[in-house]
Coordinates of C-alpha atoms and ligand atoms in Angstrom, one line a residue:
X1 CA 17.2 2.4 -18.7
X2 CA 14.5 -0.4 -18.9
X3 CA 15.8 -3.7 -17.2
X4 CA 14.1 -6.7 -17.9
X5 CA 14.8 -9.9 -15.5
X6 CA 13.8 -13.5 -14.8
X7 CA 13.8 -15.7 -11.6
X8 CA 15.7 -18.9 -12.3
X9 CA 14.6 -22.2 -10.8
X10 CA 15.6 -21.8 -7.0
X11 CA 15.5 -24.5 -3.8
X12 CA 15.9 -24.5 -0.3
X13 CA 15.4 -20.6 0.5
X14 CA 16.6 -20.1 3.9
X15 CA 17.6 -17.6 6.6
X16 CA 16.2 -15.0 8.8
X17 CA 15.7 -11.3 7.3
X18 CA 14.0 -8.2 7.8
X19 CA 11.7 -6.5 5.2
X20 CA 11.8 -2.6 5.1
X21 CA 9.6 -0.4 6.7
X22 CA 5.8 -0.4 6.0
X23 CA 4.8 1.9 3.2
X24 CA 1.4 3.1 4.8
X25 CA 2.7 3.6 8.2
X26 CA 6.1 5.4 6.5
X27 CA 3.8 8.1 4.7
X28 CA 1.8 8.6 7.5
X29 CA 4.6 9.0 9.9
X30 CA 6.2 11.7 7.7
X31 CA 3.0 13.6 7.1
X32 CA 1.8 13.6 10.8
X33 CA 5.2 14.6 11.9
X34 CA 5.2 17.5 9.4
X35 CA 1.8 18.6 11.1
X36 CA 3.1 18.4 14.6
X37 CA 4.8 21.0 16.5
X38 CA 8.4 19.6 17.8
X39 CA 10.5 16.5 16.7
X40 CA 9.4 13.4 15.2
X41 CA 12.2 10.8 14.9
X42 CA 11.5 8.0 12.9
X43 CA 13.3 4.6 12.7
X44 CA 12.7 2.1 10.0
X45 CA 11.1 4.5 7.6
X46 CA 10.6 3.0 4.3
X47 CA 13.1 4.8 1.7
X48 CA 11.5 3.8 -1.5
X49 CA 10.5 6.5 -4.1
X50 CA 6.9 6.5 -2.9
X51 CA 7.8 7.7 0.3
X52 CA 10.5 10.0 -0.6
X53 CA 7.9 11.9 -2.8
X54 CA 6.2 12.6 0.4
X55 CA 9.2 13.6 2.3
X56 CA 10.2 15.9 -0.6
X57 CA 6.6 17.4 -0.7
X58 CA 6.3 18.3 3.0
X59 CA 9.8 19.6 2.8
X60 CA 8.8 21.9 -0.1
X61 CA 6.3 23.4 2.1
X62 CA 8.5 24.4 5.0
X63 CA 8.6 21.2 7.0
X64 CA 12.4 20.3 8.0
X65 CA 13.2 16.9 7.0
X66 CA 16.6 15.2 7.8
X67 CA 17.9 12.0 6.7
X68 CA 20.4 11.0 9.8
X69 CA 21.0 7.3 8.7
X70 CA 19.4 4.0 7.2
X71 CA 15.9 4.4 7.9
X72 CA 16.6 7.1 10.4
X73 CA 14.9 10.2 10.0
X74 CA 14.2 13.5 12.0
X75 CA 10.8 15.5 11.1
X76 CA 10.5 19.0 12.9
X77 CA 6.7 20.1 11.9
X78 CA 5.3 23.4 11.6
X79 CA 1.9 22.5 13.3
X80 CA -1.7 21.9 11.9
X81 CA -1.8 24.7 9.2
X82 CA 1.6 26.0 9.2
X83 CA 2.5 25.0 5.9
X84 CA 4.0 27.7 3.0
X85 CA 2.6 27.5 -0.4
X86 CA 5.1 25.5 -2.3
X87 CA 7.4 27.5 -5.1
X88 CA 7.4 24.2 -7.4
X89 CA 4.9 21.6 -8.3
X90 CA 4.6 18.6 -5.9
X91 CA 5.8 15.5 -7.7
X92 CA 4.2 12.5 -6.2
X93 CA 5.8 9.9 -9.0
X94 CA 3.9 6.9 -9.0
X95 CA 2.3 7.1 -5.5
X96 CA -1.6 7.3 -4.9
X97 CA -1.3 7.4 -1.5
X98 CA 1.2 10.2 -1.3
X99 CA -1.2 12.3 -3.7
X100 CA -4.4 11.5 -2.1
X101 CA -3.3 11.8 1.5
X102 CA -1.5 15.4 0.7
X103 CA -4.7 16.5 -0.9
X104 CA -6.4 16.4 2.4
X105 CA -3.5 18.5 3.8
X106 CA -3.8 21.0 1.2
X107 CA -7.3 21.1 1.5
X108 CA -6.6 22.9 5.1
X109 CA -4.5 25.5 3.4
X110 CA -5.5 28.7 1.6
X111 CA -3.0 28.7 -1.0
X112 CA -2.1 27.0 -4.2
X113 CA -0.3 23.7 -4.8
X114 CA 0.2 22.0 -8.1
X115 CA 0.2 18.2 -7.9
X116 CA 1.8 16.2 -10.7
X117 CA 2.8 12.4 -11.1
X118 CA 4.1 9.6 -13.5
X119 CA 2.1 8.2 -16.3
X120 CA 0.6 5.6 -14.2
X121 CA -0.4 8.0 -11.2
X122 CA -2.0 10.7 -13.8
X123 CA -4.2 8.0 -15.1
X124 CA -5.6 7.0 -11.8
X125 CA -9.0 8.4 -10.3
X126 CA -8.8 11.4 -8.1
X127 CA -12.6 12.1 -7.7
X128 CA -13.1 10.0 -5.2
X129 CA -10.8 12.2 -3.0
X130 CA -11.8 15.3 -4.6
X131 CA -15.5 15.2 -4.1
X132 CA -15.5 14.8 -0.2
X133 CA -12.9 17.4 0.1
X134 CA -15.0 19.9 -2.1
X135 CA -18.0 19.5 0.1
X136 CA -15.4 20.6 2.9
X137 CA -14.2 23.8 0.6
X138 CA -11.4 22.5 -1.6
X139 CA -11.2 24.0 -5.1
X140 CA -9.2 23.1 -8.3
X141 CA -8.3 24.5 -11.7
X142 CA -8.0 22.2 -14.8
X143 CA -9.5 19.0 -15.4
X144 CA -11.5 16.7 -13.0
X145 CA -10.4 13.4 -11.6
X146 CA -6.9 13.2 -12.9
X147 CA -3.6 14.6 -12.1
X148 CA -1.9 17.2 -13.2
X149 CA -4.3 19.2 -10.9
X150 CA -3.8 22.6 -8.9
X151 CA -5.4 22.4 -5.7
X152 CA -6.5 25.3 -3.6
X153 CA -7.4 25.2 0.1
X154 CA -10.3 27.7 1.1
X155 CA -10.3 30.2 3.9
X156 CA -12.0 28.2 6.2
X157 CA -12.6 24.4 5.9
X158 CA -16.2 22.8 6.8
X159 CA -16.7 19.7 8.6
X160 CA -18.5 16.8 6.9
X161 CA -19.8 13.3 7.8
X162 CA -19.1 11.1 4.9
X163 CA -20.1 7.7 3.9
X164 CA -17.2 6.3 2.0
X165 CA -18.7 4.5 -1.6
X166 CA -15.8 2.5 -2.0
X167 CA -13.8 0.8 0.7
X168 CA -10.5 3.0 0.4
X169 CA -8.0 4.0 3.4
X170 CA -6.7 6.9 1.1
X171 CA -10.2 8.1 0.8
X172 CA -10.6 7.7 4.5
X173 CA -7.3 9.3 5.5
X174 CA -7.8 12.4 3.2
X175 CA -11.0 13.1 4.7
X176 CA -9.8 12.6 8.4
X177 CA -6.6 14.7 7.4
X178 CA -8.7 17.3 5.9
X179 CA -10.7 17.4 9.3
X180 CA -7.8 18.4 11.6
X181 CA -8.0 21.8 10.2
X182 CA -11.9 22.2 10.2
X183 CA -13.9 23.3 13.1
X184 CA -15.8 20.9 14.9
X185 CA -16.1 17.0 14.2
X186 CA -15.5 15.4 10.7
X187 CA -16.5 11.7 10.4
X188 CA -16.1 8.9 8.2
X189 CA -18.2 5.9 7.9
X190 CA -17.0 2.7 6.3
X191 CA -19.1 -0.4 5.9
X192 CA -15.8 -2.6 5.2
X193 CA -13.0 -2.0 7.4
X194 CA -9.9 -0.9 5.7
X195 CA -6.2 -0.2 7.0
X196 CA -6.5 1.9 10.2
X197 CA -3.2 3.5 10.5
X198 CA -4.3 7.0 10.0
X199 CA -6.8 6.7 13.0
X200 CA -4.1 5.1 15.1
X201 CA -1.5 7.2 14.5
X202 CA -3.3 10.6 14.6
X203 CA -4.2 9.5 18.2
X204 CA -0.8 8.6 18.9
X205 CA 0.3 12.2 17.8
X206 CA -2.2 13.8 20.2
X207 CA -5.1 14.4 18.0
X208 CA -8.4 13.4 19.4
X209 CA -10.1 10.6 17.6
X210 CA -12.6 8.2 18.4
X211 CA -13.7 4.8 16.6
X212 CA -17.0 3.4 16.9
X213 CA -18.2 0.2 15.7
X214 CA -21.8 0.7 14.3
X215 CA -24.5 -1.3 13.0
X216 CA -23.0 -2.1 9.3
X217 CA -19.5 -0.6 9.8
X218 CA -17.2 1.6 11.7
X219 CA -17.5 5.6 12.4
X220 CA -14.3 7.4 12.6
X221 CA -14.2 10.8 14.1
X222 CA -11.6 13.5 14.3
X223 CA -11.8 16.8 16.3
X224 CA -10.9 19.6 14.3
X225 CA -8.4 22.6 15.0
X226 CA -6.3 20.1 16.1
X227 CA -3.0 20.5 17.8
X228 CA -0.4 17.6 17.4
X229 CA 3.0 16.9 19.0
X230 CA 5.8 15.3 17.4
X231 CA 6.3 11.5 18.6
X232 CA 9.0 8.9 18.2
X233 CA 7.9 6.1 15.2
X234 CA 9.5 2.7 15.0
X235 CA 7.9 1.7 11.7
X236 CA 7.3 -2.3 11.6
X237 CA 8.2 -4.4 8.7
X238 CA 5.7 -4.3 5.5
X239 CA 3.5 -7.1 5.2
X240 CA 3.0 -6.4 1.6
X241 CA 6.7 -6.7 0.9
X242 CA 6.9 -9.9 3.1
X243 CA 4.0 -11.3 1.2
X244 CA 6.4 -11.8 -1.9
X245 CA 9.4 -13.7 0.4
X246 CA 6.4 -15.7 2.1
X247 CA 5.2 -16.8 -1.5
X248 CA 9.0 -17.6 -2.6
X249 CA 9.6 -19.6 0.2
X250 CA 6.1 -21.5 -0.2
X251 CA 6.8 -22.5 -3.9
X252 CA 10.4 -23.2 -3.7
X253 CA 11.0 -26.7 -2.5
X254 CA 12.8 -27.4 0.6
X255 CA 12.6 -23.7 1.9
X256 CA 12.4 -22.4 5.5
X257 CA 12.4 -18.7 6.2
X258 CA 11.9 -16.3 8.9
X259 CA 10.8 -12.7 8.6
X260 CA 11.3 -10.5 11.4
X261 CA 9.2 -7.9 12.8
X262 CA 6.3 -7.8 10.4
X263 CA 3.3 -5.6 10.8
X264 CA 0.4 -8.1 11.7
X265 CA -2.4 -5.5 11.9
X266 CA -5.7 -7.4 11.3
X267 CA -6.7 -5.0 8.4
X268 CA -3.4 -5.9 6.8
X269 CA -3.1 -9.7 6.9
X270 CA -6.1 -11.2 4.8
X271 CA -3.3 -12.7 2.6
X272 CA -1.7 -14.7 5.5
X273 CA -5.3 -15.8 6.5
X274 CA -5.9 -17.0 3.0
X275 CA -2.6 -18.9 2.5
X276 CA -3.4 -20.7 6.0
X277 CA -6.7 -21.7 4.3
X278 CA -4.7 -22.9 1.3
X279 CA -2.9 -25.3 3.6
X280 CA 0.8 -23.2 4.0
X281 CA 2.8 -23.8 6.6
X282 CA 3.0 -20.3 8.0
X283 CA 3.6 -19.3 11.7
X284 CA 3.4 -15.9 13.6
X285 CA 6.0 -16.2 16.3
X286 CA 7.1 -13.7 19.2
X287 CA 3.9 -11.5 18.6
X288 CA 4.3 -8.2 20.3
X289 CA 3.2 -4.6 19.8
X290 CA 5.4 -1.6 18.8
X291 CA 4.4 2.1 18.6
X292 CA 1.0 1.0 18.8
X293 CA 0.9 -1.8 15.9
X294 CA 1.0 -5.6 16.6
X295 CA 4.0 -7.1 14.8
X296 CA 5.4 -10.7 14.8
X297 CA 8.2 -12.7 13.3
X298 CA 6.7 -14.9 10.5
X299 CA 8.0 -18.2 9.8
X300 CA 7.4 -19.8 6.4
X301 CA 8.1 -23.2 5.2
X302 CA 7.5 -24.6 1.6
X303 CA 3.7 -26.2 1.1
X304 CA 1.6 -27.7 -1.2
X305 CA -1.4 -25.4 -1.5
X306 CA -4.7 -26.2 -2.3
X307 CA -7.2 -23.6 -4.1
X308 CA -10.0 -21.9 -2.0
X309 CA -12.7 -19.3 -2.5
X310 CA -11.6 -16.1 -1.0
X311 CA -14.8 -13.6 -0.1
X312 CA -15.1 -10.3 -1.1
X313 CA -15.1 -8.9 2.5
X314 CA -11.4 -9.9 2.7
X315 CA -10.5 -7.7 0.1
X316 CA -9.6 -4.4 1.8
X317 CA -7.2 -6.3 4.3
X318 CA -5.2 -7.7 1.3
X319 CA -5.8 -5.6 -1.5
X320 CA -2.1 -5.3 -2.8
X321 CA -1.6 -8.8 -2.4
X322 CA -3.9 -10.4 -5.2
X323 CA -1.2 -10.4 -8.2
X324 CA 1.0 -12.4 -5.8
X325 CA -1.9 -14.6 -4.4
X326 CA -3.2 -15.1 -8.0
X327 CA 0.4 -16.4 -9.0
X328 CA 0.6 -18.9 -6.1
X329 CA -3.0 -20.2 -7.2
X330 CA -1.4 -21.5 -10.3
X331 CA 0.8 -23.7 -8.0
X332 CA -2.1 -24.7 -6.0
X333 CA -4.2 -27.9 -6.5
X334 CA -7.6 -27.0 -7.7
X335 CA -9.4 -23.7 -8.3
X336 CA -9.2 -20.8 -6.4
X337 CA -11.8 -18.1 -6.8
X338 CA -11.1 -14.3 -5.7
X339 CA -14.1 -12.3 -5.1
X340 CA -15.0 -8.5 -5.4
X341 CA -11.7 -7.5 -7.0
X342 CA -13.0 -4.2 -8.6
X343 CA -10.8 -2.0 -6.7
X344 CA -7.9 -3.6 -8.2
X345 CA -9.0 -1.9 -11.7
X346 CA -7.5 1.6 -10.3
X347 CA -4.2 0.5 -8.9
X348 CA -0.8 1.4 -10.4
X349 CA -2.0 -0.5 -13.4
X350 CA -5.4 -2.1 -14.1
X351 CA -4.1 -5.1 -11.9
X352 CA -6.9 -7.3 -12.6
X353 CA -6.4 -7.4 -16.3
X354 CA -2.5 -7.2 -15.8
X355 CA -2.4 -10.0 -13.5
X356 CA -4.7 -12.2 -15.8
X357 CA -2.7 -11.3 -18.9
X358 CA 0.3 -12.3 -17.2
X359 CA -1.1 -15.8 -16.1
X360 CA -2.2 -16.4 -19.6
X361 CA 1.5 -15.6 -20.7
X362 CA 3.0 -18.5 -18.4
X363 CA 0.1 -20.8 -19.5
X364 CA -1.9 -20.8 -16.2
X365 CA -5.7 -21.0 -16.8
X366 CA -7.9 -18.4 -15.3
X367 CA -10.7 -16.1 -16.0
X368 CA -12.4 -13.1 -15.0
X369 CA -16.0 -13.4 -14.0
X370 CA -17.8 -9.9 -12.9
X371 CA -15.2 -8.9 -10.4
X372 CA -14.0 -12.1 -9.6
X373 CA -10.4 -13.6 -10.7
X374 CA -10.6 -17.6 -11.0
X375 CA -7.4 -19.4 -11.1
X376 CA -7.3 -23.1 -12.1
X377 CA -3.9 -24.5 -10.5
X378 CA -2.8 -27.8 -11.0
X379 CA 0.3 -28.0 -8.5
X380 CA 3.0 -26.7 -11.1
X381 CA 3.4 -23.8 -13.4
X382 CA 4.7 -24.2 -16.9
X383 CA 6.1 -20.7 -17.3
X384 CA 8.0 -19.1 -20.0
X385 CA 6.6 -16.1 -21.4
X386 CA 6.8 -12.3 -21.1
X387 CA 5.2 -10.3 -18.7
X388 CA 4.0 -6.6 -19.2
X389 CA 4.6 -4.9 -15.9
X390 CA 2.6 -1.7 -17.1
X391 CA 4.8 0.6 -14.7
X392 CA 3.3 -1.6 -11.7
X393 CA 6.2 -3.0 -8.8
X394 CA 3.5 -5.6 -7.5
X395 CA 2.9 -7.1 -11.2
X396 CA 6.8 -7.3 -11.5
X397 CA 7.6 -8.8 -8.3
X398 CA 4.9 -11.4 -8.1
X399 CA 5.8 -13.0 -11.6
X400 CA 9.5 -12.7 -10.6
X401 CA 8.4 -14.8 -7.7
X402 CA 6.6 -17.3 -9.6
X403 CA 9.6 -17.4 -12.2
X404 CA 11.6 -19.0 -9.4
X405 CA 9.5 -22.3 -9.0
X406 CA 8.0 -22.3 -12.9
X407 CA 9.6 -25.0 -15.1
X408 CA 10.7 -22.4 -17.7
X409 CA 12.0 -18.7 -16.8
X410 CA 9.5 -15.8 -17.0
X411 CA 10.8 -12.6 -18.4
X412 CA 9.6 -9.5 -16.9
X413 CA 9.7 -6.7 -19.1
X414 CA 10.9 -3.9 -16.9
X415 CA 11.7 -3.9 -13.1
X416 CA 12.5 -0.4 -12.5
X417 CA 9.2 0.5 -10.6
X418 CA 10.1 -2.2 -7.8
X419 CA 11.9 1.0 -6.6
X420 CA 8.7 2.5 -5.4
X421 CA 8.0 0.2 -2.7
X422 CA 10.9 -2.1 -2.3
X423 CA 14.2 -1.4 -3.4
X424 CA 16.1 -4.0 -1.7
X425 CA 13.9 -6.9 -3.1
X426 CA 16.2 -8.8 -5.2
X427 CA 19.2 -8.5 -2.9
X428 CA 16.9 -9.7 -0.1
X429 CA 15.5 -12.4 -2.3
X430 CA 19.0 -13.5 -3.4
X431 CA 20.4 -13.4 0.4
X432 CA 17.7 -16.3 0.9
X433 CA 19.1 -18.2 -2.1
X434 CA 16.7 -17.1 -4.9
X435 CA 18.3 -16.6 -8.1
X436 CA 17.8 -13.9 -11.0
X437 CA 19.1 -13.3 -14.5
Ligands
S3P1 C1 -3.0 2.4 0.9 C2 -4.5 1.9 0.9 C3 -4.6 1.0 -0.2 C4 -3.4 0.4 -0.6 C5 -2.4 1.4 -0.9 C6 -1.8 1.9 0.3 C7 -2.8 3.5 2.1 O1 -5.2 1.7 -1.2 O2 -3.9 -0.1 -2.1 O3 -1.2 0.5 -1.4 O4 -1.7 3.6 2.5 O5 -3.7 4.0 3.0 P1 -6.8 2.1 -1.3 O6 -7.1 2.7 0.0 O7 -7.1 3.0 -2.2 O8 -7.6 0.9 -1.4

């Protein structure tokens, strides 16, 4: 059932909380566990629809996936190349990461698998992954570029060296995963650093991976005919989910919150870097390393923000945080220019258009110039208005947070999609003192 919601004026958010596990790392822990021999015990797995779709897909191809308790899962894998043909279509719901990473897996199997997804996922471009995987030997029936698709791996996959035409960790990951099945070395060259969880975790599971900093980018290589061994994974808190709590504390007067155990991998923290430049009172405390990833407790206090210029090179490290940053920019004093947002057009919705349409609804002045989003903040947000989330969880959460400090409540049309990445969002926000109706 469609469920609309508003954030109500909130003050003095306080407390120490933990956000659920990182979505990107959760997908990879499940996939790499299923491609390994032996047991992978995962703590802190994100139990949201997107990751559950990945778990179901590997289960449908023969991996053993056991839910032991909250966030605690055990995967018994089949080794690289050990999957069996699924007898049902693999349904990836709303998740681009699940669908695209699993295309890399199917490329390595000489059987057919049908990929389906919801309305939003079925609109998203797949050619960016299918093109390089086709060069390696993957084939498919039906239409090109969009789900539903029936994919078929060849008898023998070929390794490639591929330069990413778009800065996409999903494309990079799909190719590297396919490379596990090919003879020889498969390499991906990226000119802009995208999130590096795949290369970190492949190495952690025993695959031979190398990363070379080169003139103009990074070359990531994986040795094929790989063998991977199950390994324990503690999934850190998701910085993209923590972004909503951070933003709420920044805009609600009197707030002081701490979010414990958040991933601070440099390829993921562009949002926090930008907020510091805007004058936010944010401190990373107790920095430490867990399961090969840097984490910290993030303390955030209410702050008056100022407009800034966000460079295009930073986009991959904060790609999912732009709707929230755009909403925050409405509360800032001065203009914020977010450069190079072309990739936002192909997310769960056209996030560039959906964000700007939302800003218009709540009377924040903004414009799109080429691939840049420009927001003119005047220190306060009038609010009111009705937001069309377009099956996009991050649009829903961004405008709910904005509503907490807007003069008039903002109505978000449909909050169901929040379950794809952050099912405990409303409860966690309420535990800090945020109010919704
Ligand atoms: C993800 C990569 C990003 C991001 C998505 C998760 C991943 O997409 O937007 O939410 O886990 O690899 P792109 O790689 O397509 O930019």
